[in-house]
Structure formats: C-alpha cells, structure tokens
C-alpha cells in the first residue's frame, strides 16, 4: 500500500509539469485527521453532543440572531504532536462553535441571517473558537433552548499529509519565478480540474482535520478570509488581487469539519466548515482573533 507521502507525490507528478510539481511537493504539510473512534482507539475529542465547560462559561451567541451550536472539541494534549506544525496549546481543550440557522426554533417572520463570506461581519459573529485551560473544573452543559445538539461521535486521531489546492496563494507564489511558458499551465482550468480530482482521491471522508491545508470545495479558504478582512468582494481564485493573496498567506487552517451523516451535520449542500487563525495569534492563545468560512457545492 502506498505511503501517505507517496500518494501525494504521485498526484503532483502525474498531474503537474515537473517544475511545478516539485514546487507543490515542497509545500506539503502534516495534519491530524479526526475520525470516528473505534474500539481500542484513544479518544482525542468529539463531534456534537454537549461540551464540557466551566461553571462560569458563557455560551457563545450571535447578538440579535441566536445561540451558536457546539460542533466539536479536541483535547490538545492527546493530539499526535508529530502531525502538527502549528503552535497549538499543548494542553487544554479547544471548542468549536458555529451558528447553524437550520437547527434553531426561529420566528418564521424574522428568519436568521446565514453565516457566509457574502456577509463579512457574520464570519466572526457566527463562529467561535474557545480554549478551556487544563485543570479548570468542567462539566457537560446542555445547549440553550433555542438550539438542539448534534449527535455525539467520539473522535480518534490519525496523522496525514496535505498539500495546497489549485488556487492556494502559497502554491502560486512558490511558482512565480518559473518561466512564462511553464506558468501557462495555470491558464487552462482543465488542468486544475484534473489536479483537484486526483488530490480529492487522497482526502478521507468525512474530511475532519486539525491543521494542514484545507481541502476546499470552491477556492482556497484563505482567500475567503482575506477578502472578508480586507472588506473586498474582488475576483477570486487565480484572479485574486495581490493584496488579497498577500493577506491570505497570513492565515493558517486551524480546523476543518466536514458534513457528517453520523452527527446530523449538513453544511449547505454537503459543505465543510473551516476555522482559520494567524500564526502569531495562535502562538499567543488569542483564539478570539480566529476567523471562519464555509463552502459547499
């Protein structure tokens, strides 16, 4: 059976010209896959259910819209550190919340706003990452009455390797100094389709993970966040402005949570949620500075 690295090398060398393939390979990063825990697996977190929080925990709310749903938790001390190249806390628990407008009991005359890149303010108001330090007494908390919990699934961790997607600004930047005739490969979108289809075959399903590169359904998720933070609506993908690409490269993926039938999580049309953060904010434990986007087909 091919190793994780061999599979990614094969994707690059079969679908990209040699010089571009080697630039892409140089960007490969480790990640932690989160998968349903089986018998004998070490449980590192959970999807859904009720979060364990301190007595004084204030449930996150989008003011004027409603309570955020608890999506996932991860015990930082139990993650395989060799599969993380982020400055994650070495202890404590990370909790991920999202405003899911399909779950609440809302007034039909006043439908809630939907979190999305079309509404930049919603990306921070409608999502949250919270770190509960180790040693703080915590107990499971039922969610507020305006939302229902997702079904609970315990999670185990497996190491995996990830590479940037076709539109990722780091990939494009790594190739910038190549001759024009080689860069013309990027002009044909059929080349990108073939590359992304091959890359998709290496992505486990459901694609829950910590760190690494996201696997987007549309353009690179970093571009979504960059546009939101710059307050621009501009062209996407290979037409993104230099300013958007520069801002996008300042962000890293913290977590990706896929749609998952086992939990009742369905993000639009089988979409994925993505939490991102700047490395300096992550190193300083400023999880309130994280951002968010989601994509679906």
Short mmCIF file of C-alpha atoms in Angstrom, two decimals:
data_model
loop_
_atom_site.label_atom_id
_atom_site.label_comp_id
_atom_site.label_asym_id
_atom_site.label_seq_id
_atom_site.Cartn_x
_atom_site.Cartn_y
_atom_site.Cartn_z
CA UNK A 1 0.00 0.00 0.00
CA UNK A 2 1.46 3.42 -0.93
CA UNK A 3 2.52 5.64 1.96
CA UNK A 4 0.74 8.93 2.61
CA UNK A 5 3.70 10.80 1.13
CA UNK A 6 3.90 8.53 -1.92
CA UNK A 7 0.26 9.18 -2.75
CA UNK A 8 0.76 12.94 -2.72
CA UNK A 9 3.96 12.71 -4.74
CA UNK A 10 2.10 10.63 -7.31
CA UNK A 11 -0.69 13.22 -7.54
CA UNK A 12 1.78 16.02 -8.20
CA UNK A 13 3.97 14.15 -10.67
CA UNK A 14 1.07 12.73 -12.68
CA UNK A 15 -0.98 15.93 -12.97
CA UNK A 16 1.55 18.80 -12.84
CA UNK A 17 4.57 19.67 -15.03
CA UNK A 18 7.86 18.64 -13.37
CA UNK A 19 8.96 22.09 -12.17
CA UNK A 20 5.51 22.97 -10.83
CA UNK A 21 5.17 19.54 -9.23
CA UNK A 22 8.39 19.97 -7.28
CA UNK A 23 7.29 23.40 -6.03
CA UNK A 24 3.99 21.91 -4.86
CA UNK A 25 5.74 18.99 -3.17
CA UNK A 26 7.94 21.42 -1.23
CA UNK A 27 4.78 22.85 0.38
CA UNK A 28 3.37 19.57 1.75
CA UNK A 29 2.39 19.89 5.42
CA UNK A 30 1.27 17.44 8.12
CA UNK A 31 -2.21 17.46 9.60
CA UNK A 32 -4.26 15.46 12.06
CA UNK A 33 -7.21 13.57 10.67
CA UNK A 34 -10.12 13.32 13.09
CA UNK A 35 -12.06 10.08 12.55
CA UNK A 36 -14.72 8.16 14.49
CA UNK A 37 -13.06 6.34 17.37
CA UNK A 38 -13.24 2.57 17.28
CA UNK A 39 -12.70 0.00 20.00
CA UNK A 40 -9.25 0.44 21.50
CA UNK A 41 -8.67 3.87 19.92
CA UNK A 42 -7.51 6.76 22.05
CA UNK A 43 -10.31 9.32 22.13
CA UNK A 44 -8.98 12.83 21.42
CA UNK A 45 -12.24 14.74 21.12
CA UNK A 46 -15.81 14.63 19.94
CA UNK A 47 -18.24 15.86 17.36
CA UNK A 48 -21.57 17.10 18.64
CA UNK A 49 -23.18 16.25 21.94
CA UNK A 50 -22.77 18.66 24.85
CA UNK A 51 -19.46 20.43 25.55
CA UNK A 52 -17.65 20.16 28.88
CA UNK A 53 -17.27 23.72 30.14
CA UNK A 54 -16.61 25.57 33.44
CA UNK A 55 -19.48 26.73 35.63
CA UNK A 56 -18.97 30.36 34.61
CA UNK A 57 -18.86 29.59 30.88
CA UNK A 58 -20.97 31.96 28.79
CA UNK A 59 -22.47 30.14 25.83
CA UNK A 60 -21.48 32.00 22.62
CA UNK A 61 -24.27 33.95 20.98
CA UNK A 62 -24.60 35.94 17.79
CA UNK A 63 -26.27 39.05 19.15
CA UNK A 64 -29.69 39.53 17.64
CA UNK A 65 -29.63 36.13 15.92
CA UNK A 66 -29.28 33.32 18.47
CA UNK A 67 -27.02 30.81 20.15
CA UNK A 68 -24.15 29.15 18.33
CA UNK A 69 -24.16 25.36 18.01
CA UNK A 70 -21.38 23.30 19.55
CA UNK A 71 -19.66 21.49 16.66
CA UNK A 72 -16.53 19.81 18.02
CA UNK A 73 -13.97 19.65 20.81
CA UNK A 74 -10.34 18.50 20.77
CA UNK A 75 -8.08 17.64 23.72
CA UNK A 76 -4.82 19.32 22.72
CA UNK A 77 -2.68 17.09 24.96
CA UNK A 78 -3.88 13.97 23.15
CA UNK A 79 -3.17 15.08 19.59
CA UNK A 80 -0.17 13.46 17.86
CA UNK A 81 2.32 16.32 18.04
CA UNK A 82 4.43 14.97 15.17
CA UNK A 83 1.49 15.66 12.86
CA UNK A 84 1.11 19.30 13.87
CA UNK A 85 3.23 22.16 12.55
CA UNK A 86 1.09 24.79 14.29
CA UNK A 87 1.77 26.34 17.69
CA UNK A 88 -1.28 24.70 19.23
CA UNK A 89 -1.59 24.66 23.02
CA UNK A 90 -0.02 21.52 24.47
CA UNK A 91 -2.86 21.13 26.96
CA UNK A 92 -6.47 22.13 27.47
CA UNK A 93 -9.43 21.71 25.16
CA UNK A 94 -10.41 23.59 22.02
CA UNK A 95 -14.14 24.06 21.45
CA UNK A 96 -15.56 24.99 18.03
CA UNK A 97 -18.93 26.72 17.64
CA UNK A 98 -20.95 27.79 14.60
CA UNK A 99 -24.30 29.49 14.05
CA UNK A 100 -26.34 26.86 12.22
CA UNK A 101 -29.54 28.52 11.07
CA UNK A 102 -31.14 25.12 10.29
CA UNK A 103 -31.20 23.95 13.93
CA UNK A 104 -32.93 26.62 15.96
CA UNK A 105 -36.52 27.46 16.82
CA UNK A 106 -36.87 30.73 14.96
CA UNK A 107 -39.70 33.14 14.26
CA UNK A 108 -40.66 32.45 10.61
CA UNK A 109 -41.47 36.14 10.21
CA UNK A 110 -37.87 37.04 11.10
CA UNK A 111 -35.57 34.41 9.57
CA UNK A 112 -32.00 34.43 10.88
CA UNK A 113 -29.00 35.65 8.94
CA UNK A 114 -26.80 32.96 7.47
CA UNK A 115 -23.07 32.92 8.15
CA UNK A 116 -21.16 33.39 4.92
CA UNK A 117 -18.42 35.21 3.04
CA UNK A 118 -21.09 37.42 1.44
CA UNK A 119 -21.59 38.93 4.93
CA UNK A 120 -18.08 39.50 6.36
CA UNK A 121 -19.32 40.51 9.81
CA UNK A 122 -21.10 37.17 10.11
CA UNK A 123 -17.85 35.20 9.85
CA UNK A 124 -16.72 36.33 13.29
CA UNK A 125 -20.14 36.88 14.87
CA UNK A 126 -21.42 33.48 13.76
CA UNK A 127 -18.45 31.35 14.79
CA UNK A 128 -16.18 30.92 17.77
CA UNK A 129 -13.07 29.05 18.93
CA UNK A 130 -12.65 28.79 22.71
CA UNK A 131 -9.76 27.28 24.65
CA UNK A 132 -10.55 25.77 28.06
CA UNK A 133 -7.24 25.51 30.01
CA UNK A 134 -6.22 22.20 31.55
CA UNK A 135 -7.05 21.81 35.21
CA UNK A 136 -10.16 24.01 35.10
CA UNK A 137 -13.13 22.05 36.52
CA UNK A 138 -15.64 21.44 33.73
CA UNK A 139 -18.86 19.53 33.25
CA UNK A 140 -21.13 18.81 30.29
CA UNK A 141 -23.52 21.67 29.58
CA UNK A 142 -26.83 21.33 27.78
CA UNK A 143 -27.19 23.90 24.98
CA UNK A 144 -29.59 26.84 25.28
CA UNK A 145 -33.24 26.24 24.44
CA UNK A 146 -33.01 27.87 21.01
CA UNK A 147 -30.79 25.14 19.55
CA UNK A 148 -30.53 21.36 19.54
CA UNK A 149 -27.25 19.43 19.89
CA UNK A 150 -25.87 17.37 17.05
CA UNK A 151 -25.50 13.65 17.62
CA UNK A 152 -22.37 12.76 19.60
CA UNK A 153 -19.45 10.94 17.93
CA UNK A 154 -16.13 10.30 19.77
CA UNK A 155 -13.04 11.07 17.73
CA UNK A 156 -9.64 9.43 17.33
CA UNK A 157 -6.65 10.98 15.56
CA UNK A 158 -4.50 9.78 12.67
CA UNK A 159 -1.57 11.57 11.03
CA UNK A 160 -1.93 12.60 7.41
CA UNK A 161 -0.18 14.80 4.89
CA UNK A 162 -1.80 17.63 2.97
CA UNK A 163 -0.92 19.84 0.03
CA UNK A 164 -2.26 23.19 -1.16
CA UNK A 165 -5.17 23.35 -3.56
CA UNK A 166 -5.01 24.71 -7.12
CA UNK A 167 -5.89 28.28 -6.13
CA UNK A 168 -3.88 28.45 -2.91
CA UNK A 169 -1.78 31.65 -2.87
CA UNK A 170 1.23 29.86 -1.37
CA UNK A 171 1.24 27.44 -4.33
CA UNK A 172 1.03 30.26 -6.85
CA UNK A 173 3.71 32.27 -5.02
CA UNK A 174 6.06 29.27 -4.99
CA UNK A 175 5.81 29.07 -8.79
CA UNK A 176 6.03 32.78 -9.52
CA UNK A 177 9.64 32.74 -10.72
CA UNK A 178 9.16 29.93 -13.23
CA UNK A 179 9.37 30.75 -16.96
CA UNK A 180 6.21 32.08 -18.57
CA UNK A 181 5.82 29.03 -20.79
CA UNK A 182 5.65 26.81 -17.71
CA UNK A 183 3.30 29.18 -15.87
CA UNK A 184 0.89 28.99 -18.81
CA UNK A 185 -0.12 25.61 -17.37
CA UNK A 186 -2.22 27.54 -14.83
CA UNK A 187 -4.20 29.25 -17.60
CA UNK A 188 -6.08 26.07 -18.55
CA UNK A 189 -8.75 25.33 -15.94
CA UNK A 190 -8.98 21.75 -17.19
CA UNK A 191 -5.51 21.24 -15.73
CA UNK A 192 -6.77 22.45 -12.38
CA UNK A 193 -9.78 20.14 -12.56
CA UNK A 194 -7.56 17.12 -13.21
CA UNK A 195 -5.20 18.07 -10.37
CA UNK A 196 -8.01 18.66 -7.86
CA UNK A 197 -9.76 15.40 -8.82
CA UNK A 198 -6.54 13.48 -8.17
CA UNK A 199 -5.96 15.34 -4.91
CA UNK A 200 -9.53 14.61 -3.81
CA UNK A 201 -8.80 10.89 -4.05
CA UNK A 202 -6.29 11.30 -1.20
CA UNK A 203 -8.74 13.09 1.11
CA UNK A 204 -10.53 10.86 3.64
CA UNK A 205 -14.28 11.16 4.06
CA UNK A 206 -15.63 12.76 6.11
CA UNK A 207 -12.72 15.18 5.94
CA UNK A 208 -12.39 16.34 9.56
CA UNK A 209 -8.92 17.60 10.46
CA UNK A 210 -6.72 19.85 12.58
CA UNK A 211 -4.00 21.89 10.88
CA UNK A 212 -2.54 21.29 7.45
CA UNK A 213 -4.16 22.62 4.30
CA UNK A 214 -7.91 22.65 3.95
CA UNK A 215 -9.50 20.82 1.05
CA UNK A 216 -11.83 23.48 -0.34
CA UNK A 217 -14.95 22.91 -2.37
CA UNK A 218 -14.53 26.24 -4.16
CA UNK A 219 -11.41 28.43 -3.99
CA UNK A 220 -8.77 28.37 -1.25
CA UNK A 221 -10.44 29.09 2.08
CA UNK A 222 -7.66 31.55 2.91
CA UNK A 223 -8.92 33.75 0.07
CA UNK A 224 -12.39 33.84 1.64
CA UNK A 225 -10.97 35.05 4.94
CA UNK A 226 -8.64 37.54 3.28
CA UNK A 227 -11.50 39.12 1.31
CA UNK A 228 -13.59 39.37 4.47
CA UNK A 229 -10.82 41.03 6.47
CA UNK A 230 -9.91 43.45 3.71
CA UNK A 231 -13.56 44.27 3.09
CA UNK A 232 -13.31 43.49 -0.60
CA UNK A 233 -15.51 41.49 -2.88
CA UNK A 234 -12.99 41.13 -5.69
CA UNK A 235 -12.17 38.42 -8.18
CA UNK A 236 -11.36 35.03 -6.77
CA UNK A 237 -9.05 32.12 -7.49
CA UNK A 238 -6.31 32.88 -9.99
CA UNK A 239 -7.82 36.36 -10.47
CA UNK A 240 -7.44 37.38 -6.82
CA UNK A 241 -5.61 40.67 -6.36
CA UNK A 242 -2.05 40.78 -4.98
CA UNK A 243 -3.38 42.39 -1.78
CA UNK A 244 -5.87 39.57 -1.25
CA UNK A 245 -3.22 36.92 -1.91
CA UNK A 246 -0.80 38.60 0.49
CA UNK A 247 -3.44 38.74 3.23
CA UNK A 248 -4.48 35.14 2.54
CA UNK A 249 -0.93 33.93 3.18
CA UNK A 250 -1.11 35.38 6.70
CA UNK A 251 -3.73 32.81 7.72
CA UNK A 252 -3.46 29.09 8.51
CA UNK A 253 -6.16 26.49 8.89
CA UNK A 254 -6.91 25.59 12.49
CA UNK A 255 -9.72 23.08 11.91
CA UNK A 256 -11.90 21.68 9.14
CA UNK A 257 -15.19 19.93 9.94
CA UNK A 258 -16.99 18.20 7.10
CA UNK A 259 -20.67 17.41 6.70
CA UNK A 260 -21.24 14.14 8.54
CA UNK A 261 -24.32 11.94 8.39
CA UNK A 262 -23.40 10.24 11.68
CA UNK A 263 -23.85 13.51 13.57
CA UNK A 264 -26.65 15.14 11.61
CA UNK A 265 -24.24 17.86 10.47
CA UNK A 266 -25.01 19.10 6.98
CA UNK A 267 -23.41 22.35 5.92
CA UNK A 268 -25.47 23.53 2.96
CA UNK A 269 -25.04 21.08 0.09
CA UNK A 270 -22.53 18.69 1.72
CA UNK A 271 -20.19 21.54 2.60
CA UNK A 272 -17.29 21.99 5.03
CA UNK A 273 -16.63 24.40 7.90
CA UNK A 274 -13.20 25.99 8.25
CA UNK A 275 -11.71 27.91 11.20
CA UNK A 276 -8.52 29.88 10.45
CA UNK A 277 -6.11 31.95 12.52
CA UNK A 278 -2.92 33.98 12.09
CA UNK A 279 0.15 32.15 13.47
CA UNK A 280 1.05 34.99 15.85
CA UNK A 281 -2.46 34.96 17.34
CA UNK A 282 -2.33 31.18 17.67
CA UNK A 283 1.05 31.27 19.43
CA UNK A 284 -0.30 33.88 21.85
CA UNK A 285 -3.50 31.93 22.51
CA UNK A 286 -5.68 34.68 21.03
CA UNK A 287 -8.41 32.38 19.75
CA UNK A 288 -10.85 35.28 19.71
CA UNK A 289 -8.87 36.54 16.71
CA UNK A 290 -9.70 33.44 14.67
CA UNK A 291 -11.81 33.72 11.55
CA UNK A 292 -14.14 31.38 9.73
CA UNK A 293 -15.57 30.44 6.39
CA UNK A 294 -17.54 27.57 4.92
CA UNK A 295 -18.09 26.28 1.42
CA UNK A 296 -20.41 23.87 -0.32
CA UNK A 297 -21.05 22.71 -3.84
#
